[in-house]
PDB file of C-alpha atoms in Angstrom:
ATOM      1  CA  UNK W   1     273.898 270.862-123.489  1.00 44.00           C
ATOM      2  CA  UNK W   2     274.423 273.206-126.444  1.00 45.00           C
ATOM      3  CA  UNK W   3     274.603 269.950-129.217  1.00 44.00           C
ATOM      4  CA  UNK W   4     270.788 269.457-127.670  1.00 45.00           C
ATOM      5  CA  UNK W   5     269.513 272.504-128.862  1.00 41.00           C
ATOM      6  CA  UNK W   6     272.113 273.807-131.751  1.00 43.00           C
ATOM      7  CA  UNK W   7     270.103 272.180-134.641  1.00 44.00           C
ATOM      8  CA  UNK W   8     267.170 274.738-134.630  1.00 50.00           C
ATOM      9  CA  UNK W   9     266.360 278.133-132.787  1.00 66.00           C
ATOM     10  CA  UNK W  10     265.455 277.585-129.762  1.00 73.00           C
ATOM     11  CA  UNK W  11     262.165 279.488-127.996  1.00 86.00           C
ATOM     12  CA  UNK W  12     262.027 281.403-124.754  1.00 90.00           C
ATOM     13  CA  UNK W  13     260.125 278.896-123.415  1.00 92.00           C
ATOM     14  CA  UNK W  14     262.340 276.086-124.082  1.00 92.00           C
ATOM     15  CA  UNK W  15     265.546 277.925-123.074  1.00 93.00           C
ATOM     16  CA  UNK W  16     263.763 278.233-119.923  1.00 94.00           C
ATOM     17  CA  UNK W  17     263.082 274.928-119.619  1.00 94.00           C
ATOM     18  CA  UNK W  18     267.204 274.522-119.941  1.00 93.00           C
ATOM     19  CA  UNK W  19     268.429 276.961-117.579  1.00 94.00           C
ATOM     20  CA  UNK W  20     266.001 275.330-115.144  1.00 93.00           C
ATOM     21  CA  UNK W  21     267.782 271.751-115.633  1.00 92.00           C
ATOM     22  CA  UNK W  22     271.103 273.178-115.439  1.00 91.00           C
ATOM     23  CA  UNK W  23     270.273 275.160-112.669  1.00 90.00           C
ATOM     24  CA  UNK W  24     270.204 271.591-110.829  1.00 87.00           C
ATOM     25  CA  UNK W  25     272.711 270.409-112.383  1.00 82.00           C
ATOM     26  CA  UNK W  26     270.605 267.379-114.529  1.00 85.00           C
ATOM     27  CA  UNK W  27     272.378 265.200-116.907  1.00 78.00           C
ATOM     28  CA  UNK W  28     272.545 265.409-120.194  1.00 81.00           C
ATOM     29  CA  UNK W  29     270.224 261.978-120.522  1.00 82.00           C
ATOM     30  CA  UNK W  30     267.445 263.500-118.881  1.00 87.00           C
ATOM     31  CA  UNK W  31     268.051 266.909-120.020  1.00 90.00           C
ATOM     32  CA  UNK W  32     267.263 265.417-123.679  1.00 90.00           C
ATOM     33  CA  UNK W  33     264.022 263.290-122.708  1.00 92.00           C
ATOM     34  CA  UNK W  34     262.296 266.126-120.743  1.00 94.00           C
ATOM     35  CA  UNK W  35     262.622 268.310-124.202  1.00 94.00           C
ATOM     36  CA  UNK W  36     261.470 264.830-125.839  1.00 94.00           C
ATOM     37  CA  UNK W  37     258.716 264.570-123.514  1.00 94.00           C
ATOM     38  CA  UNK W  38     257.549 267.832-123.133  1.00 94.00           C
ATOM     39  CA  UNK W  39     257.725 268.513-127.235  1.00 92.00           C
ATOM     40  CA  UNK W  40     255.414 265.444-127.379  1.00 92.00           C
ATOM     41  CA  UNK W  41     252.735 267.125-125.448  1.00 94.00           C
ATOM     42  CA  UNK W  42     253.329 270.099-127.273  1.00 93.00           C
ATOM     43  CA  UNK W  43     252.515 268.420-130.577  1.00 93.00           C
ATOM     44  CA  UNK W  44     249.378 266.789-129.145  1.00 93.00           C
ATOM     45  CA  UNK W  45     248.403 270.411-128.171  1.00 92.00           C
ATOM     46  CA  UNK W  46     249.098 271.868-131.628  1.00 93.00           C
ATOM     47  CA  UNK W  47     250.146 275.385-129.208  1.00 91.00           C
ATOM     48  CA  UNK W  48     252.711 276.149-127.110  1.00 91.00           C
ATOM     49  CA  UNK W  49     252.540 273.785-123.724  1.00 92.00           C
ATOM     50  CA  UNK W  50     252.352 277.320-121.212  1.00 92.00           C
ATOM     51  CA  UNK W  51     248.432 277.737-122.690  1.00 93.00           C
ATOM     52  CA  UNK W  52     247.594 274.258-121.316  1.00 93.00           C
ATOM     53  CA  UNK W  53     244.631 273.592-119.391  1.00 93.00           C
ATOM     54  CA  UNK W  54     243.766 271.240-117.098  1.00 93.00           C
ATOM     55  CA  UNK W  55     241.476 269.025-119.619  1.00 94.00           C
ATOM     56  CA  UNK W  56     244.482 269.281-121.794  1.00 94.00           C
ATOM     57  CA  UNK W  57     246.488 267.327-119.803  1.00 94.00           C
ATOM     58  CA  UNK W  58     243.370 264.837-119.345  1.00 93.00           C
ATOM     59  CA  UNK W  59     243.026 264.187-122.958  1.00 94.00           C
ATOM     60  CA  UNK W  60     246.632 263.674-123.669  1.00 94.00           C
ATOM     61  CA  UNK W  61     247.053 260.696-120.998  1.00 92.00           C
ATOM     62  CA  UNK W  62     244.277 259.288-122.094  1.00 92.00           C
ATOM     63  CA  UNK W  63     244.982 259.168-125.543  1.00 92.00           C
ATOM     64  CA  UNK W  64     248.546 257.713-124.351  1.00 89.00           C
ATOM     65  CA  UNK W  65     247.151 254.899-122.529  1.00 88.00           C
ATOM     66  CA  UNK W  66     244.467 254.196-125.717  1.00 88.00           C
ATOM     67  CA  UNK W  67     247.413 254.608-127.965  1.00 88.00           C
ATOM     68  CA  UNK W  68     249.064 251.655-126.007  1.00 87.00           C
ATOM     69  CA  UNK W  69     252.131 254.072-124.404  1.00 87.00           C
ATOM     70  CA  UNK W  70     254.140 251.393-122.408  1.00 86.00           C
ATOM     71  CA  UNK W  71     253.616 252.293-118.620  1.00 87.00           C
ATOM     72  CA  UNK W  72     257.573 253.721-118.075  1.00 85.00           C
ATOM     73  CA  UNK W  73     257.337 255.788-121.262  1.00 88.00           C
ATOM     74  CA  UNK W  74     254.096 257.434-119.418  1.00 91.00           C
ATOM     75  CA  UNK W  75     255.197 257.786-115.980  1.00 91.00           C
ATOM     76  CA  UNK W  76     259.178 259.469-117.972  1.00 91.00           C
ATOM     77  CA  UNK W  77     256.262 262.090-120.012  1.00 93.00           C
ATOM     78  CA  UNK W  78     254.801 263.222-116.575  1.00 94.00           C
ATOM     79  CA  UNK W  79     257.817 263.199-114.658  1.00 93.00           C
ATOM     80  CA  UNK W  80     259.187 265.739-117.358  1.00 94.00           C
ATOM     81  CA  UNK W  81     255.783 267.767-117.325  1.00 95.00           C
ATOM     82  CA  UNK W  82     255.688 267.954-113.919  1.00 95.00           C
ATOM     83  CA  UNK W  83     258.887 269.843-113.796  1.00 95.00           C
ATOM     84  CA  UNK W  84     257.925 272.085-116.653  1.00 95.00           C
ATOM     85  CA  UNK W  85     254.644 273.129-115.191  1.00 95.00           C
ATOM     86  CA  UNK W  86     256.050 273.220-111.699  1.00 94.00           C
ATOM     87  CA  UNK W  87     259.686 274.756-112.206  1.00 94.00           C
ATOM     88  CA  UNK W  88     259.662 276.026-115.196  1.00 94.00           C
ATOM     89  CA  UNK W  89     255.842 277.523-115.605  1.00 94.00           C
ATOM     90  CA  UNK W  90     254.816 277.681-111.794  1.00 93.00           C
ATOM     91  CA  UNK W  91     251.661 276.186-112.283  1.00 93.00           C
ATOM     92  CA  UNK W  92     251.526 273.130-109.636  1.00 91.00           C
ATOM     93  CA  UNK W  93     248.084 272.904-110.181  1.00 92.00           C
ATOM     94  CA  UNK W  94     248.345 271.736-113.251  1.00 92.00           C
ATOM     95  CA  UNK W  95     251.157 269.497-112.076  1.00 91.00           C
ATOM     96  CA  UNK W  96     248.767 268.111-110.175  1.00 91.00           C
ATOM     97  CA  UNK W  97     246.681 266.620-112.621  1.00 91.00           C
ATOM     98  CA  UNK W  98     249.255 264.636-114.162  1.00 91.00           C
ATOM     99  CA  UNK W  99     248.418 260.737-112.796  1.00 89.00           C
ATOM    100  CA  UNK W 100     252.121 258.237-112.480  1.00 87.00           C
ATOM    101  CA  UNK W 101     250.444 254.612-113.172  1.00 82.00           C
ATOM    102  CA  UNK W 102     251.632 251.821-110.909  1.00 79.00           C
ATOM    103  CA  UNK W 103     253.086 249.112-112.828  1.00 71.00           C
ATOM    104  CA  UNK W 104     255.021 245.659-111.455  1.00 71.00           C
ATOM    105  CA  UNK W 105     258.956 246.318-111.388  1.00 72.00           C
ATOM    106  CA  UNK W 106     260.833 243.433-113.248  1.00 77.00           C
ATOM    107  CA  UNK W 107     263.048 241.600-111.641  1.00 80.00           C
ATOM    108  CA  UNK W 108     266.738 242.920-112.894  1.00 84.00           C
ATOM    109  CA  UNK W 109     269.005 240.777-114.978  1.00 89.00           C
ATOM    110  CA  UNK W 110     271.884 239.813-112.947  1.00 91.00           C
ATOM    111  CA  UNK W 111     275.205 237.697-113.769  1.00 94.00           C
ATOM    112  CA  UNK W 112     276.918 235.243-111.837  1.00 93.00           C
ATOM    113  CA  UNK W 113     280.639 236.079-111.024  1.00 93.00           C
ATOM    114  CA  UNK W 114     281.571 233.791-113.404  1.00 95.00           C
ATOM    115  CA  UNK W 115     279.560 235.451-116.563  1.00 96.00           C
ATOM    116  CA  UNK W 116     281.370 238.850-115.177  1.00 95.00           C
ATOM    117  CA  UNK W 117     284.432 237.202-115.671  1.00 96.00           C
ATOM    118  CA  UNK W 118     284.110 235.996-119.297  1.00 96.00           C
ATOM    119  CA  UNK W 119     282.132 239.645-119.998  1.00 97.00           C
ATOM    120  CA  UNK W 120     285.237 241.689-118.954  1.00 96.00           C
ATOM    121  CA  UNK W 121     287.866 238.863-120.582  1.00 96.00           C
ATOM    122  CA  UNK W 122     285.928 239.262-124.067  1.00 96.00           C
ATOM    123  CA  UNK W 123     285.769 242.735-124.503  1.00 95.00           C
ATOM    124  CA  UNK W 124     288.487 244.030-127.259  1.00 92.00           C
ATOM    125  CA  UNK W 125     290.340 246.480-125.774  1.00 95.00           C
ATOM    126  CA  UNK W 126     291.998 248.201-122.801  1.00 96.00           C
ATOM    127  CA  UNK W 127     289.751 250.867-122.480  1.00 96.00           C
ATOM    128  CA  UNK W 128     286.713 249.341-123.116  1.00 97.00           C
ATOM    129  CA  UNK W 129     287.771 246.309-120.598  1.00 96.00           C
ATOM    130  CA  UNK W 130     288.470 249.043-118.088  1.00 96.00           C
ATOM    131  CA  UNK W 131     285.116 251.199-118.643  1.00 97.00           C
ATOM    132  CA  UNK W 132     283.198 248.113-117.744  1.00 97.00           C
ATOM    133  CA  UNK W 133     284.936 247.246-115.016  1.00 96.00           C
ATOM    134  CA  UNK W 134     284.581 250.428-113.476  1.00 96.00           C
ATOM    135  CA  UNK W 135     280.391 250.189-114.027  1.00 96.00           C
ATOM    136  CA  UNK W 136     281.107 246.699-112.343  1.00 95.00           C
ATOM    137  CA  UNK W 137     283.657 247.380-109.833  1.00 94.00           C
ATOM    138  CA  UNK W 138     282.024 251.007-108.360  1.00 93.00           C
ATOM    139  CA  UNK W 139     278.449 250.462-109.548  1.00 93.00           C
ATOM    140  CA  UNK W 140     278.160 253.159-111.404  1.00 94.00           C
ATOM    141  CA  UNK W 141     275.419 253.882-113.894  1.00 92.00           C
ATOM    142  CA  UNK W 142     276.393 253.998-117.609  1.00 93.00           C
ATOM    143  CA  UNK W 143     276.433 257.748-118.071  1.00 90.00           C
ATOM    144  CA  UNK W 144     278.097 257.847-114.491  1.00 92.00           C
ATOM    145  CA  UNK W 145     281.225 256.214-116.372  1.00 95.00           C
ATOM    146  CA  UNK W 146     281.281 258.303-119.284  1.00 93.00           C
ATOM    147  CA  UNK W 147     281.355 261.474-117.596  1.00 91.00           C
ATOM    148  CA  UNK W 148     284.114 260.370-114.943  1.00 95.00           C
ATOM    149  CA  UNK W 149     287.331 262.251-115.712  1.00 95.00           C
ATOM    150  CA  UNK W 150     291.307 261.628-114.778  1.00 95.00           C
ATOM    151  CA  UNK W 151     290.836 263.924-111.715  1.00 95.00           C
ATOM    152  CA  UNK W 152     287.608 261.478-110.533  1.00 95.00           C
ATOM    153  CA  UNK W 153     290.626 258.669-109.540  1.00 95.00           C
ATOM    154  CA  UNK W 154     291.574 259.618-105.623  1.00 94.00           C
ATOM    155  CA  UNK W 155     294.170 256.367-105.346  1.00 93.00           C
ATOM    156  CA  UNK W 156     295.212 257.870-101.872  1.00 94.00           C
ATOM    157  CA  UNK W 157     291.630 257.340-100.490  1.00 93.00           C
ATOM    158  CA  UNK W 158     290.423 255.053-103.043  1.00 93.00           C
ATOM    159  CA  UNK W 159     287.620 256.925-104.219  1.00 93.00           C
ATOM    160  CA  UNK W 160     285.733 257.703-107.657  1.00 93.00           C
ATOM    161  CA  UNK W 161     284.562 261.328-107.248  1.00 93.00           C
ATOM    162  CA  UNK W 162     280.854 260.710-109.431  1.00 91.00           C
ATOM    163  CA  UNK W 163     280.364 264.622-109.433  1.00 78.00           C
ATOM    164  CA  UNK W 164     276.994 264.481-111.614  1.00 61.00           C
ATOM    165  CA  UNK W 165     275.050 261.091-110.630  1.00 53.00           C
ATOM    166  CA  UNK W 166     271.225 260.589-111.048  1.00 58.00           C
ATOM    167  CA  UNK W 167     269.534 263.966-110.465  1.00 54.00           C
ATOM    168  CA  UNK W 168     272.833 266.108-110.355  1.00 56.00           C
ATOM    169  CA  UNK W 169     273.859 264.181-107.072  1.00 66.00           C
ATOM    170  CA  UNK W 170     277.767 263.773-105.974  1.00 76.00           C
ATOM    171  CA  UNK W 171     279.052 261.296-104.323  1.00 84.00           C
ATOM    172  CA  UNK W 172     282.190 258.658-103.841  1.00 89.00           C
ATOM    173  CA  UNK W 173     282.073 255.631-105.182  1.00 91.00           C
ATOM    174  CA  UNK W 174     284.761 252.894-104.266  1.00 91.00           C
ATOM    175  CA  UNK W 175     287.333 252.320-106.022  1.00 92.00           C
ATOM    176  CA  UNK W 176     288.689 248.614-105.883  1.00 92.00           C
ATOM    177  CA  UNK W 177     292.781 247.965-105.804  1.00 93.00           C
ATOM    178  CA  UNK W 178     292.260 245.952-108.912  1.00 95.00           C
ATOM    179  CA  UNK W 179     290.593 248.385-110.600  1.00 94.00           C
ATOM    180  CA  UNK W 180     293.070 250.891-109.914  1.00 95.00           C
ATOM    181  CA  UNK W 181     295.859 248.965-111.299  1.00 95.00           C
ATOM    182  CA  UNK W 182     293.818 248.030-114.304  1.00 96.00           C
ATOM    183  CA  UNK W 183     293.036 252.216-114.694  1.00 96.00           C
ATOM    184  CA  UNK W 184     296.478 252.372-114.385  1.00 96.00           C
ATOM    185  CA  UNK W 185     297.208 250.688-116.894  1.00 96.00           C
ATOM    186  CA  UNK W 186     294.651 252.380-119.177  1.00 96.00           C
ATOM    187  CA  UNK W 187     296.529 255.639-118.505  1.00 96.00           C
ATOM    188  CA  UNK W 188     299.610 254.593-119.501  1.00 95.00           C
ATOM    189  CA  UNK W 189     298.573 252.820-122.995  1.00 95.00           C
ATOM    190  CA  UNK W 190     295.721 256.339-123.165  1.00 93.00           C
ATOM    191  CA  UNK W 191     299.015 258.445-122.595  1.00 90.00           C
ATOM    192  CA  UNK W 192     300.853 256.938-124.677  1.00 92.00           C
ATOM    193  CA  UNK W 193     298.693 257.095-127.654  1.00 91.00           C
ATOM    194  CA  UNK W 194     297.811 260.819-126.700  1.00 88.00           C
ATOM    195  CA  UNK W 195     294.283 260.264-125.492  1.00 90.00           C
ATOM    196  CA  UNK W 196     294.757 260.866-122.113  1.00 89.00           C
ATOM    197  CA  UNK W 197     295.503 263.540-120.310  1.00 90.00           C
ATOM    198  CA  UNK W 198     295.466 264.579-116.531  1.00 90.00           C
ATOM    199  CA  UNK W 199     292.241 266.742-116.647  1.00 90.00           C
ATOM    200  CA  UNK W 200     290.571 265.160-119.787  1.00 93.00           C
ATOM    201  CA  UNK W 201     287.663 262.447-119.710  1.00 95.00           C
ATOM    202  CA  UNK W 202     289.106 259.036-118.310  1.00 96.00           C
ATOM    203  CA  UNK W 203     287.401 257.236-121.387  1.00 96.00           C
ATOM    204  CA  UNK W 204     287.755 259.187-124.105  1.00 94.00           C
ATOM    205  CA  UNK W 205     285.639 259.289-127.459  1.00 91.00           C
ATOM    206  CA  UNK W 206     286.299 258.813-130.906  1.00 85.00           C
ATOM    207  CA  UNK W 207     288.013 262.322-130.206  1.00 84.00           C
ATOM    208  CA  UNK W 208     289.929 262.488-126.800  1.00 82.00           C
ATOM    209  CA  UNK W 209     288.046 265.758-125.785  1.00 86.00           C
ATOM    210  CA  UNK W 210     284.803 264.170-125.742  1.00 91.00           C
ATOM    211  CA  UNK W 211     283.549 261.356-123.406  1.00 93.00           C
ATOM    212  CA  UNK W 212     282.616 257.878-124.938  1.00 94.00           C
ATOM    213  CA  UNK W 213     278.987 258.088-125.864  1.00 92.00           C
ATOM    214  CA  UNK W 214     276.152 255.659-123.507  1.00 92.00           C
ATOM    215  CA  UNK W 215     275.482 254.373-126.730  1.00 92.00           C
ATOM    216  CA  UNK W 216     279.087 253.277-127.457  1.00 95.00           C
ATOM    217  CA  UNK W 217     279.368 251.582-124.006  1.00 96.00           C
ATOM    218  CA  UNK W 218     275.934 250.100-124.549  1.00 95.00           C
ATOM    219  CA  UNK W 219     277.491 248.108-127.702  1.00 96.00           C
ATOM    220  CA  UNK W 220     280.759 247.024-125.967  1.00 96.00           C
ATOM    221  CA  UNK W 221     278.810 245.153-123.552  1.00 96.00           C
ATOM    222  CA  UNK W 222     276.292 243.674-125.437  1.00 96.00           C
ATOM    223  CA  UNK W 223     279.494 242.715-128.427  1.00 96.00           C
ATOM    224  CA  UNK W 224     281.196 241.237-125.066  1.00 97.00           C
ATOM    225  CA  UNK W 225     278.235 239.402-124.082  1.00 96.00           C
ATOM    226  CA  UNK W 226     278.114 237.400-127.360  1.00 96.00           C
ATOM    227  CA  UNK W 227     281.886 236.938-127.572  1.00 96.00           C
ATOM    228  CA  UNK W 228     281.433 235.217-124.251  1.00 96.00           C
ATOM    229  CA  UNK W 229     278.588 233.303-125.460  1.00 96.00           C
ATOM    230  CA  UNK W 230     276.134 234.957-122.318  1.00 96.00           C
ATOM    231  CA  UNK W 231     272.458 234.620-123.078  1.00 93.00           C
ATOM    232  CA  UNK W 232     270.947 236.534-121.155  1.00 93.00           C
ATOM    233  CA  UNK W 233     269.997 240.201-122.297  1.00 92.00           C
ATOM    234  CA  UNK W 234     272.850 242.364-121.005  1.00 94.00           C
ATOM    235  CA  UNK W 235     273.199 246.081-121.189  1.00 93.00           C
ATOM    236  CA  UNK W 236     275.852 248.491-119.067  1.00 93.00           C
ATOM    237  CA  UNK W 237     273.326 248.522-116.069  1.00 92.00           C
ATOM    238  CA  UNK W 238     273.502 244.906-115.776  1.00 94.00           C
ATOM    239  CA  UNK W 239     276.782 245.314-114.547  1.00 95.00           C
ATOM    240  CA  UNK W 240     275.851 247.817-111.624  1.00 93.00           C
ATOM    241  CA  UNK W 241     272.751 245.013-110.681  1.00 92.00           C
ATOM    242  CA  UNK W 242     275.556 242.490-110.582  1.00 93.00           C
ATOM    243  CA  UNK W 243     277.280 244.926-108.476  1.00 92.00           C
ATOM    244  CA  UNK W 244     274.628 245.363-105.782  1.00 90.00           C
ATOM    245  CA  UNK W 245     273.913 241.768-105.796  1.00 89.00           C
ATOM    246  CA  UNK W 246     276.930 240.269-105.045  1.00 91.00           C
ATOM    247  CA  UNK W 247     277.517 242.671-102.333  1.00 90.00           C
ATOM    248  CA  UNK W 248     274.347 241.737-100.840  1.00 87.00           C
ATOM    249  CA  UNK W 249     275.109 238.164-101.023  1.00 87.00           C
ATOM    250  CA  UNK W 250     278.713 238.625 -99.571  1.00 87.00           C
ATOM    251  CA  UNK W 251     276.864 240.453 -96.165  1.00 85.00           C
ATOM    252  CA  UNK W 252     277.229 243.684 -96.795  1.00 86.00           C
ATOM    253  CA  UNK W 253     274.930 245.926 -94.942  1.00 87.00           C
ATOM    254  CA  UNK W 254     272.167 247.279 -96.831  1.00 86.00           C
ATOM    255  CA  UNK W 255     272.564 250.681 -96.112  1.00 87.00           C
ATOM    256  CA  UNK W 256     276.270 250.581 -97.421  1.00 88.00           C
ATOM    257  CA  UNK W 257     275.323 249.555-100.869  1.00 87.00           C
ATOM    258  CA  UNK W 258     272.420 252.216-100.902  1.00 87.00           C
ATOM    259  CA  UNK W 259     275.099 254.845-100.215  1.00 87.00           C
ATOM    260  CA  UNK W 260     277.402 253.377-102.459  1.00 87.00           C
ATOM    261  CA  UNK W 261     274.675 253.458-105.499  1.00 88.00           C
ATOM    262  CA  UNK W 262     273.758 256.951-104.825  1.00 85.00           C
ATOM    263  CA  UNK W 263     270.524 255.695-104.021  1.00 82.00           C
ATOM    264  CA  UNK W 264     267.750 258.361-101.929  1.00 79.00           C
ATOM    265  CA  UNK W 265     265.918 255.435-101.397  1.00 80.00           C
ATOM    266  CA  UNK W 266     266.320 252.157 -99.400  1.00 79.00           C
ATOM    267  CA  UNK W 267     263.332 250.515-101.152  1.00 76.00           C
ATOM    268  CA  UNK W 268     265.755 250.944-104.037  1.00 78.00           C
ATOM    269  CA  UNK W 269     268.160 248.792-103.084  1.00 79.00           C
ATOM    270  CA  UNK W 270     266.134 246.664-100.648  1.00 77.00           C
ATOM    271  CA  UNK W 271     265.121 244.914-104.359  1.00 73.00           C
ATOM    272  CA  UNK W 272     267.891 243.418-104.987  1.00 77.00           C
ATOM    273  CA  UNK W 273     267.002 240.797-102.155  1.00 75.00           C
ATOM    274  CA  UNK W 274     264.756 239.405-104.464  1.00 72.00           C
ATOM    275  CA  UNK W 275     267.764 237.859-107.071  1.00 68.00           C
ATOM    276  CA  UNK W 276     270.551 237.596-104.602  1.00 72.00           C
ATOM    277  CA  UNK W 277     270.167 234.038-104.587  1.00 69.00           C
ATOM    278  CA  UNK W 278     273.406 233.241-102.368  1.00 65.00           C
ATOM    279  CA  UNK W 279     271.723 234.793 -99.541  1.00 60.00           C
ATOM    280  CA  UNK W 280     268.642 232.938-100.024  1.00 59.00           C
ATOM    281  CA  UNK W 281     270.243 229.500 -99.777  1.00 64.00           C
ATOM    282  CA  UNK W 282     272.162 230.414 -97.056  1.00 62.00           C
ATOM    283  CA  UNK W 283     268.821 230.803 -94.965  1.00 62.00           C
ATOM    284  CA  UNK W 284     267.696 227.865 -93.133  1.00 65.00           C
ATOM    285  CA  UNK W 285     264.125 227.208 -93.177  1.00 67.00           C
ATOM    286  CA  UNK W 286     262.288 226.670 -89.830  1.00 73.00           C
ATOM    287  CA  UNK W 287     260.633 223.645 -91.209  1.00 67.00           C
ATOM    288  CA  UNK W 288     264.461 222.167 -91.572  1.00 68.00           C
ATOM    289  CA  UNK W 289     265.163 222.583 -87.668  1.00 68.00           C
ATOM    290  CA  UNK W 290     261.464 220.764 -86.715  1.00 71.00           C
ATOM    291  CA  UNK W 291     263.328 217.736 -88.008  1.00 68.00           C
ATOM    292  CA  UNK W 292     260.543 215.605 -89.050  1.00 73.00           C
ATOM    293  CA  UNK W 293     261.856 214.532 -92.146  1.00 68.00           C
ATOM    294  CA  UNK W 294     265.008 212.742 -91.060  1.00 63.00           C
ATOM    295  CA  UNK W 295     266.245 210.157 -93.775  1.00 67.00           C
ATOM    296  CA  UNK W 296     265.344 206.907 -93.487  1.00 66.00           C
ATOM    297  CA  UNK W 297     267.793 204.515 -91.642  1.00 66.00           C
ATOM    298  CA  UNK W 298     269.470 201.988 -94.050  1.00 68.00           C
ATOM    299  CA  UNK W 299     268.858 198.398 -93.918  1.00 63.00           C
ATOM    300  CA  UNK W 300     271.789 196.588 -92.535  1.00 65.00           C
ATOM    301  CA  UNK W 301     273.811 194.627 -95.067  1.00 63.00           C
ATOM    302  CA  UNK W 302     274.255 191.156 -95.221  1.00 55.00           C
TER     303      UNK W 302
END
């Protein structure tokens, strides 16, 4: 977290703000868009965010929502003031004030097994080829892949240790025998070209003792998508919707694929019933079994 805060000295305030998100272990993601967030209220308030008042926080949302503030950008802001002001500050009241705005969820974009296929096959190299099969073949989130590290692999009980998911969670995610032999294969060609090494990142940056960037992964798979000539809009979490989907359609239990997202919610996962498509056409209707529509019996020939 020390790149977040290196360009400028940092305040009391906001250092505090730090040790409280490392103190639960958040990523580095949200680490950066709560200082985002919470720097944007600060420069609506023209004073340091700890003298807020109540009527403060008023006026700011409502000048967000006149300002036209896309609903998810709002409801990120008070997420990350609600921490400050409840965490960091102690003031829950104030927390309290801070209104999330309901907004419809959009369906995800998901790909057939087929468009996976052509995705993975058009990518350029090894290691990108094997990053995205790991967001596809474990479901991890983007920033769950770039943080995984040689050590993460347990081949004996064919695990992915994910030691800092969504919210500083851990948990095992699966680890396919495919995959395996394609990671494999990545450490031998990594190894080779002294990349790789048995407790460095398992997808390496531009230098090996960095992690690829989100950003870099988010290119691969939209540079894949084109090569394979996929229209839809596709991004590295498209991969982990595919994921869930495809498990849901192939009977897997609900509850499974909610553990194996790292999901602390069922209505989570519960929505990908509404784009598994393979398990709605393999419902029959109860109109189908009243049989009242039987075809029509053909004339006899001749």
């Amino acid at each position: 977290m020390n790149e977040l805060i290196s360009i400028a000295p940092v305040s009391p305030l906001r250092q505090r703000l730090i040790d409280d998100m490392n103190m639960r272990h958040f990523g580095r993601e949200t680490q950066r868009n709560y200082i985002r967030d919470v720097g944007r209220f600060a420069t609506f308030l023209g004073r340091p965010p700890d003298t807020a008042t109540a009527e403060d926080l008023r006026r700011f949302q409502v000048e967000q929502r006149e300002a036209g503030v896309p609903v998810p950008t709002m409801n990120s802001v008070v997420s990350a003031l609600r921490f400050f002001f409840t965490q960091t500050l102690d003031r829950p009241d104030l927390a309290r004030r801070l209104v999330r705005v309901s907004h419809p969820r959009k369906l995800p974009v998901v790909l057939s097994r087929d468009e996976v296929t052509r995705l993975l096959n058009a990518t350029t190299c090894l290691k990108h080829q094997a990053a995205l099969s790991v967001a596809y073949g474990a479901g991890l989130r983007v920033a769950e892949v770039s943080m995984l590290k040689v050590r993460d692999i347990d081949s004996e009980r064919m695990l992915l240790r994910v030691e800092r998911g969504k919210g500083g969670q851990y948990r095992n995610a699966m680890l396919p025998a495919d995959l395996l032999k394609l990671l494999r294969q990545w450490w031998k060609l990594g190894h080779e070209q002294g990349v790789m090494h048995r407790d460095g990142w398992l997808f390496p940056g531009q230098h090996y003792l960095k992690p690829i960037s989100t950003r870099q992964l988010y290119r691969v798979v939209v540079e894949a998508a084109q090569s394979a000539e996929i229209a839809k809009r596709v991004g590295p979490h498209t991969l982990r919707h595919s994921f869930a989907t495809h498990l849901l359609e192939d009977g897997i239990d609900i509850r499974i694929i909610q553990a194996l997202l790292g999901h602390a919610k069922l209505e989570n996962t519960a929505f990908y019933t509404r784009v598994a498509t393979r398990t709605v056409r393999a419902v029959t209707s109860p109109l189908d079994k009243l049989g009242l529509f039987l075809p029509e019996p053909e004339a006899p020939s001749g």
